[in-house]
mmCIF file of C-alpha atoms in Angstrom:
data_model
loop_
_atom_site.group_PDB
_atom_site.id
_atom_site.type_symbol
_atom_site.label_atom_id
_atom_site.label_comp_id
_atom_site.label_asym_id
_atom_site.label_seq_id
_atom_site.Cartn_x
_atom_site.Cartn_y
_atom_site.Cartn_z
ATOM 1 C CA UNK A 537 5.201 156.267 44.367
ATOM 2 C CA UNK A 538 3.628 158.191 41.421
ATOM 3 C CA UNK A 539 2.470 154.688 40.141
ATOM 4 C CA UNK A 540 0.707 153.976 43.184
ATOM 5 C CA UNK A 541 -0.930 157.070 43.335
ATOM 6 C CA UNK A 542 -2.184 156.529 39.782
ATOM 7 C CA UNK A 543 -3.519 153.057 40.616
ATOM 8 C CA UNK A 544 -5.251 154.463 43.764
ATOM 9 C CA UNK A 545 -6.926 157.279 41.530
ATOM 10 C CA UNK A 546 -8.006 155.007 38.908
ATOM 11 C CA UNK A 547 -11.412 153.759 40.381
ATOM 12 C CA UNK A 548 -12.470 157.507 41.352
ATOM 13 C CA UNK A 549 -11.694 158.410 37.682
ATOM 14 C CA UNK A 550 -13.756 155.410 36.238
ATOM 15 C CA UNK A 551 -16.721 156.059 38.202
ATOM 16 C CA UNK A 552 -16.542 159.856 37.815
ATOM 17 C CA UNK A 553 -19.225 159.823 35.133
ATOM 18 C CA UNK A 554 -21.843 157.949 37.292
ATOM 19 C CA UNK A 555 -23.029 161.180 38.986
ATOM 20 C CA UNK A 556 -26.731 159.386 39.370
ATOM 21 C CA UNK A 557 -25.096 157.202 41.884
ATOM 22 C CA UNK A 558 -23.532 159.785 43.906
ATOM 23 C CA UNK A 559 -25.869 162.753 43.728
ATOM 24 C CA UNK A 560 -29.664 163.029 44.162
ATOM 25 C CA UNK A 561 -31.468 164.630 41.012
ATOM 26 C CA UNK A 562 -32.057 167.747 43.110
ATOM 27 C CA UNK A 563 -28.245 168.225 43.098
ATOM 28 C CA UNK A 564 -27.451 167.294 39.108
ATOM 29 C CA UNK A 565 -26.031 170.181 37.216
ATOM 30 C CA UNK A 566 -27.571 171.258 33.919
ATOM 31 C CA UNK A 567 -24.613 169.305 32.153
ATOM 32 C CA UNK A 568 -25.257 166.030 34.136
ATOM 33 C CA UNK A 569 -29.009 166.344 33.386
ATOM 34 C CA UNK A 570 -28.309 166.727 29.763
ATOM 35 C CA UNK A 571 -25.694 163.936 29.868
ATOM 36 C CA UNK A 572 -28.483 161.594 31.329
ATOM 37 C CA UNK A 573 -30.731 162.279 28.393
ATOM 38 C CA UNK A 574 -27.999 162.013 25.805
ATOM 39 C CA UNK A 575 -25.132 159.428 26.897
ATOM 40 C CA UNK A 576 -25.914 157.361 29.791
ATOM 41 C CA UNK A 577 -26.994 153.867 30.266
ATOM 42 C CA UNK A 578 -30.747 154.960 29.604
ATOM 43 C CA UNK A 579 -29.488 157.035 26.306
ATOM 44 C CA UNK A 580 -27.310 155.856 23.581
ATOM 45 C CA UNK A 581 -26.059 157.374 20.124
ATOM 46 C CA UNK A 582 -26.451 154.905 17.291
ATOM 47 C CA UNK A 583 -25.127 155.018 13.636
ATOM 48 C CA UNK A 584 -27.772 153.689 11.226
ATOM 49 C CA UNK A 585 -26.353 150.809 9.039
ATOM 50 C CA UNK A 586 -27.713 151.232 5.264
ATOM 51 C CA UNK A 587 -28.127 147.875 3.165
ATOM 52 C CA UNK A 588 -27.877 148.290 -0.576
ATOM 53 C CA UNK A 589 -28.174 151.544 -2.443
ATOM 54 C CA UNK A 590 -29.399 154.702 -1.339
ATOM 55 C CA UNK A 591 -31.971 156.865 -3.496
ATOM 56 C CA UNK A 592 -29.275 158.858 -5.065
ATOM 57 C CA UNK A 593 -27.322 155.884 -6.310
ATOM 58 C CA UNK A 594 -24.753 156.164 -3.226
ATOM 59 C CA UNK A 595 -23.619 152.732 -1.935
ATOM 60 C CA UNK A 596 -24.607 151.720 1.632
ATOM 61 C CA UNK A 597 -22.153 153.414 4.404
ATOM 62 C CA UNK A 598 -21.218 156.200 1.931
ATOM 63 C CA UNK A 599 -20.422 159.604 3.547
ATOM 64 C CA UNK A 600 -20.536 163.086 2.174
ATOM 65 C CA UNK A 601 -22.251 166.439 2.962
ATOM 66 C CA UNK A 602 -24.680 167.047 5.757
ATOM 67 C CA UNK A 603 -28.430 166.477 5.119
ATOM 68 C CA UNK A 604 -31.046 169.078 6.125
ATOM 69 C CA UNK A 605 -31.586 170.344 9.478
ATOM 70 C CA UNK A 606 -34.450 169.518 11.939
ATOM 71 C CA UNK A 607 -37.915 170.923 11.441
ATOM 72 C CA UNK A 608 -40.055 173.188 13.455
ATOM 73 C CA UNK A 609 -43.453 172.708 15.172
ATOM 74 C CA UNK A 610 -44.275 169.180 15.018
ATOM 75 C CA UNK A 611 -46.694 166.610 13.972
ATOM 76 C CA UNK A 612 -48.940 164.905 16.474
ATOM 77 C CA UNK A 613 -49.920 161.309 16.831
ATOM 78 C CA UNK A 614 -53.412 160.540 15.232
ATOM 79 C CA UNK A 615 -53.165 156.868 15.165
ATOM 80 C CA UNK A 616 -51.036 154.107 16.537
ATOM 81 C CA UNK A 617 -50.524 150.248 16.036
ATOM 82 C CA UNK A 618 -52.731 148.959 18.645
ATOM 83 C CA UNK A 619 -54.721 151.937 20.374
ATOM 84 C CA UNK A 620 -51.905 152.290 22.974
ATOM 85 C CA UNK A 621 -51.135 155.324 24.906
ATOM 86 C CA UNK A 622 -49.429 157.095 22.024
ATOM 87 C CA UNK A 623 -52.727 157.841 20.317
ATOM 88 C CA UNK A 624 -53.790 161.416 20.154
ATOM 89 C CA UNK A 625 -50.669 162.809 21.776
ATOM 90 C CA UNK A 626 -48.628 165.582 20.526
ATOM 91 C CA UNK A 627 -49.458 168.625 18.300
ATOM 92 C CA UNK A 628 -51.890 168.874 15.527
ATOM 93 C CA UNK A 629 -50.768 167.921 11.973
ATOM 94 C CA UNK A 630 -53.744 168.211 10.100
ATOM 95 C CA UNK A 631 -54.170 170.601 7.193
ATOM 96 C CA UNK A 632 -50.414 170.621 6.302
ATOM 97 C CA UNK A 633 -49.156 170.868 10.183
ATOM 98 C CA UNK A 634 -45.788 172.056 10.828
ATOM 99 C CA UNK A 635 -42.387 170.988 9.400
ATOM 100 C CA UNK A 636 -40.436 168.006 10.159
ATOM 101 C CA UNK A 637 -36.735 167.321 9.657
ATOM 102 C CA UNK A 638 -35.846 166.830 5.847
ATOM 103 C CA UNK A 639 -34.535 163.605 4.634
ATOM 104 C CA UNK A 640 -31.185 164.758 3.193
ATOM 105 C CA UNK A 641 -30.991 161.771 0.880
ATOM 106 C CA UNK A 642 -29.418 161.356 -2.452
ATOM 107 C CA UNK A 643 -25.772 161.156 -3.529
ATOM 108 C CA UNK A 644 -23.347 162.377 -1.172
ATOM 109 C CA UNK A 645 -25.859 162.673 1.808
ATOM 110 C CA UNK A 646 -24.385 162.068 5.252
ATOM 111 C CA UNK A 647 -26.410 159.709 7.285
ATOM 112 C CA UNK A 648 -26.480 161.430 10.846
ATOM 113 C CA UNK A 649 -26.735 159.584 14.136
ATOM 114 C CA UNK A 650 -29.722 159.014 16.069
ATOM 115 C CA UNK A 651 -30.513 158.890 19.717
ATOM 116 C CA UNK A 652 -32.329 156.111 21.546
ATOM 117 C CA UNK A 653 -33.598 157.044 24.870
ATOM 118 C CA UNK A 654 -35.858 155.257 27.668
ATOM 119 C CA UNK A 655 -38.401 158.178 28.311
ATOM 120 C CA UNK A 656 -40.123 156.084 30.962
ATOM 121 C CA UNK A 657 -37.046 155.606 33.164
ATOM 122 C CA UNK A 658 -37.039 157.549 36.279
ATOM 123 C CA UNK A 659 -33.588 158.945 36.099
ATOM 124 C CA UNK A 660 -34.603 160.456 32.445
ATOM 125 C CA UNK A 661 -37.630 161.911 33.805
ATOM 126 C CA UNK A 662 -35.673 163.371 36.738
ATOM 127 C CA UNK A 663 -33.279 164.802 34.200
ATOM 128 C CA UNK A 664 -36.015 166.407 32.042
ATOM 129 C CA UNK A 665 -37.345 168.179 35.136
ATOM 130 C CA UNK A 666 -34.204 170.057 35.384
ATOM 131 C CA UNK A 667 -33.758 171.114 31.675
ATOM 132 C CA UNK A 668 -35.206 174.232 30.181
ATOM 133 C CA UNK A 669 -36.552 172.056 26.998
ATOM 134 C CA UNK A 670 -40.008 170.655 26.302
ATOM 135 C CA UNK A 671 -40.527 167.575 28.334
ATOM 136 C CA UNK A 672 -41.245 164.417 25.924
ATOM 137 C CA UNK A 673 -42.662 162.650 28.489
ATOM 138 C CA UNK A 674 -44.798 164.763 30.854
ATOM 139 C CA UNK A 675 -46.726 163.551 33.828
ATOM 140 C CA UNK A 676 -50.113 163.442 32.275
ATOM 141 C CA UNK A 677 -48.538 160.763 29.537
ATOM 142 C CA UNK A 678 -46.350 158.988 32.148
ATOM 143 C CA UNK A 679 -49.607 158.465 34.203
ATOM 144 C CA UNK A 680 -51.390 157.046 31.205
ATOM 145 C CA UNK A 681 -48.364 154.965 29.942
ATOM 146 C CA UNK A 682 -47.524 153.276 33.510
ATOM 147 C CA UNK A 683 -47.831 150.045 31.772
ATOM 148 C CA UNK A 684 -45.435 150.590 29.042
ATOM 149 C CA UNK A 685 -41.796 150.923 28.564
ATOM 150 C CA UNK A 686 -41.523 154.172 26.429
ATOM 151 C CA UNK A 687 -38.696 154.499 24.293
ATOM 152 C CA UNK A 688 -37.563 157.494 21.939
ATOM 153 C CA UNK A 689 -35.795 157.047 18.657
ATOM 154 C CA UNK A 690 -34.710 160.717 17.732
ATOM 155 C CA UNK A 691 -33.284 161.856 14.559
ATOM 156 C CA UNK A 692 -34.451 159.612 12.014
ATOM 157 C CA UNK A 693 -35.011 161.529 8.473
ATOM 158 C CA UNK A 694 -37.270 160.300 5.897
ATOM 159 C CA UNK A 695 -38.265 161.547 2.523
ATOM 160 C CA UNK A 696 -42.050 161.993 3.210
ATOM 161 C CA UNK A 697 -44.535 164.909 2.693
ATOM 162 C CA UNK A 698 -44.871 168.248 1.094
ATOM 163 C CA UNK A 699 -41.977 170.546 0.578
ATOM 164 C CA UNK A 700 -42.485 173.798 2.300
ATOM 165 C CA UNK A 701 -42.480 177.248 0.196
ATOM 166 C CA UNK A 702 -39.358 177.442 -1.883
ATOM 167 C CA UNK A 703 -38.008 174.138 -1.442
ATOM 168 C CA UNK A 704 -37.081 172.005 -4.351
ATOM 169 C CA UNK A 705 -38.690 168.637 -4.329
ATOM 170 C CA UNK A 706 -38.109 166.724 -1.182
ATOM 171 C CA UNK A 707 -34.682 168.129 -0.312
ATOM 172 C CA UNK A 708 -35.543 170.930 1.573
ATOM 173 C CA UNK A 709 -34.603 171.495 5.364
ATOM 174 C CA UNK A 710 -38.357 171.639 6.142
ATOM 175 C CA UNK A 711 -41.067 168.933 4.941
ATOM 176 C CA UNK A 712 -44.785 169.919 5.792
ATOM 177 C CA UNK A 713 -46.665 166.757 6.827
ATOM 178 C CA UNK A 714 -50.235 165.969 6.646
ATOM 179 C CA UNK A 715 -52.192 163.845 8.997
ATOM 180 C CA UNK A 716 -52.107 161.076 6.318
ATOM 181 C CA UNK A 717 -48.343 161.388 6.392
ATOM 182 C CA UNK A 718 -48.142 161.364 10.052
ATOM 183 C CA UNK A 719 -50.593 158.028 10.165
ATOM 184 C CA UNK A 720 -48.236 156.309 7.589
ATOM 185 C CA UNK A 721 -45.208 157.016 9.573
ATOM 186 C CA UNK A 722 -46.507 155.974 12.726
ATOM 187 C CA UNK A 723 -47.656 152.878 11.094
ATOM 188 C CA UNK A 724 -44.421 152.292 9.515
ATOM 189 C CA UNK A 725 -42.528 152.678 12.778
ATOM 190 C CA UNK A 726 -45.079 150.473 14.454
ATOM 191 C CA UNK A 727 -44.272 147.512 12.146
ATOM 192 C CA UNK A 728 -40.457 148.181 11.894
ATOM 193 C CA UNK A 729 -39.559 148.500 15.516
ATOM 194 C CA UNK A 730 -39.047 145.788 17.882
ATOM 195 C CA UNK A 731 -37.601 145.221 21.412
ATOM 196 C CA UNK A 732 -35.451 142.267 21.444
ATOM 197 C CA UNK A 733 -34.539 139.888 24.297
ATOM 198 C CA UNK A 734 -32.664 136.818 24.514
ATOM 199 C CA UNK A 735 -34.914 133.548 24.222
ATOM 200 C CA UNK A 736 -38.223 135.685 23.851
ATOM 201 C CA UNK A 737 -40.600 136.691 21.027
ATOM 202 C CA UNK A 738 -39.583 140.134 19.633
ATOM 203 C CA UNK A 739 -42.029 142.914 21.292
ATOM 204 C CA UNK A 740 -43.507 145.297 18.944
ATOM 205 C CA UNK A 741 -44.818 148.749 20.098
ATOM 206 C CA UNK A 742 -48.677 148.963 21.066
ATOM 207 C CA UNK A 743 -48.491 152.817 20.127
ATOM 208 C CA UNK A 744 -46.312 155.334 18.364
ATOM 209 C CA UNK A 745 -46.110 159.044 18.934
ATOM 210 C CA UNK A 746 -44.467 161.185 16.421
ATOM 211 C CA UNK A 747 -43.015 164.515 17.643
ATOM 212 C CA UNK A 748 -40.495 167.225 16.395
ATOM 213 C CA UNK A 749 -36.849 166.641 17.878
ATOM 214 C CA UNK A 750 -33.943 168.697 18.062
ATOM 215 C CA UNK A 751 -31.977 166.429 15.545
ATOM 216 C CA UNK A 752 -35.137 165.684 13.184
ATOM 217 C CA UNK A 753 -38.465 163.625 14.027
ATOM 218 C CA UNK A 754 -38.503 161.650 17.089
ATOM 219 C CA UNK A 755 -40.740 158.574 17.365
ATOM 220 C CA UNK A 756 -41.772 157.613 21.090
ATOM 221 C CA UNK A 757 -42.574 153.836 20.972
ATOM 222 C CA UNK A 758 -44.809 152.322 23.796
ATOM 223 C CA UNK A 759 -43.968 148.553 24.731
ATOM 224 C CA UNK A 760 -46.357 146.794 26.794
ATOM 225 C CA UNK A 761 -44.659 145.368 30.068
ATOM 226 C CA UNK A 762 -46.518 141.905 29.524
ATOM 227 C CA UNK A 763 -43.073 140.139 30.470
ATOM 228 C CA UNK A 764 -41.106 142.857 32.613
ATOM 229 C CA UNK A 765 -37.392 142.773 31.937
ATOM 230 C CA UNK A 766 -35.158 141.705 34.787
ATOM 231 C CA UNK A 767 -31.802 142.984 35.969
ATOM 232 C CA UNK A 768 -30.181 139.483 35.276
ATOM 233 C CA UNK A 769 -30.834 140.017 31.505
ATOM 234 C CA UNK A 770 -27.491 140.478 29.877
ATOM 235 C CA UNK A 771 -28.884 142.956 27.504
ATOM 236 C CA UNK A 772 -32.022 144.197 25.443
ATOM 237 C CA UNK A 773 -31.826 145.434 21.865
ATOM 238 C CA UNK A 774 -34.182 148.100 20.352
ATOM 239 C CA UNK A 775 -34.091 147.433 16.625
ATOM 240 C CA UNK A 776 -35.767 149.657 13.901
ATOM 241 C CA UNK A 777 -35.589 148.628 10.247
ATOM 242 C CA UNK A 778 -36.982 151.532 7.690
ATOM 243 C CA UNK A 779 -36.274 150.708 4.201
ATOM 244 C CA UNK A 780 -32.582 150.078 3.950
ATOM 245 C CA UNK A 781 -31.748 151.588 7.043
ATOM 246 C CA UNK A 782 -31.205 149.578 10.150
ATOM 247 C CA UNK A 783 -30.764 151.143 13.708
ATOM 248 C CA UNK A 784 -29.550 148.620 16.420
ATOM 249 C CA UNK A 785 -29.015 149.807 20.014
ATOM 250 C CA UNK A 786 -27.910 147.384 23.105
ATOM 251 C CA UNK A 787 -28.821 148.319 26.530
ATOM 252 C CA UNK A 788 -27.605 146.583 29.568
ATOM 253 C CA UNK A 789 -30.348 146.240 32.449
ATOM 254 C CA UNK A 790 -27.329 145.771 35.133
ATOM 255 C CA UNK A 791 -26.321 149.169 34.228
ATOM 256 C CA UNK A 792 -29.620 150.670 34.409
ATOM 257 C CA UNK A 793 -30.317 150.686 38.043
ATOM 258 C CA UNK A 794 -31.167 153.870 39.936
ATOM 259 C CA UNK A 795 -31.615 154.185 43.561
ATOM 260 C CA UNK A 796 -31.291 150.722 44.169
ATOM 261 C CA UNK A 797 -33.930 149.502 41.560
ATOM 262 C CA UNK A 798 -34.026 148.641 37.948
ATOM 263 C CA UNK A 799 -35.293 151.653 36.254
ATOM 264 C CA UNK A 800 -36.635 151.259 32.831
#
């Protein structure tokens, strides 16, 4: 009898986390909304893969003490890869603008995981509407980017920019970025990021927006919907290669259905 009851309860347990299938966004709890933006079919955590040696001589994949914390007020997006909607968005970074997360590189540095999120997806936008945090994809930007898949990679930390007051070289928790720094970072990301689909040419972002993130800098990537993704595709990969660091995150369109429609 106990075994039978367990078998009957199993389907309910397996679907318990899919609150977006059972409840309207108006009924989502704060915890559920946060889960949508951090761990759902539209948001994944990814572990960077290191190739070769790190700056401090540590072999790839080494682990040790944690690097710097994320920074404060963020940099804007002065330029992008192709005049896309990422241009001109975000805070002002000119004249030694606000700090961004430190790299924390060197021997013994722990490479933190990053988060990859589809900001243009309806359920993610609904989730942010319920959270008391800055919306990374506000309506005015969403209207401007209606023809784009907008994907954010949050938590990548790079050694770049000027150290803040009292910080030793590039190892401080805060790094001050100039507008030139921001432009270079955005250009690097535009050239290193790709949306990969089976039997199709890799899609590069038309625009990149650099923002402050909770766990380090956040790069918002704008991929033009020239050949729309379909629900029949087995998977779509977001790949970013920066120096020795590679981030590869797989998403399954069949799971990215919201209110009966593919939501990307």
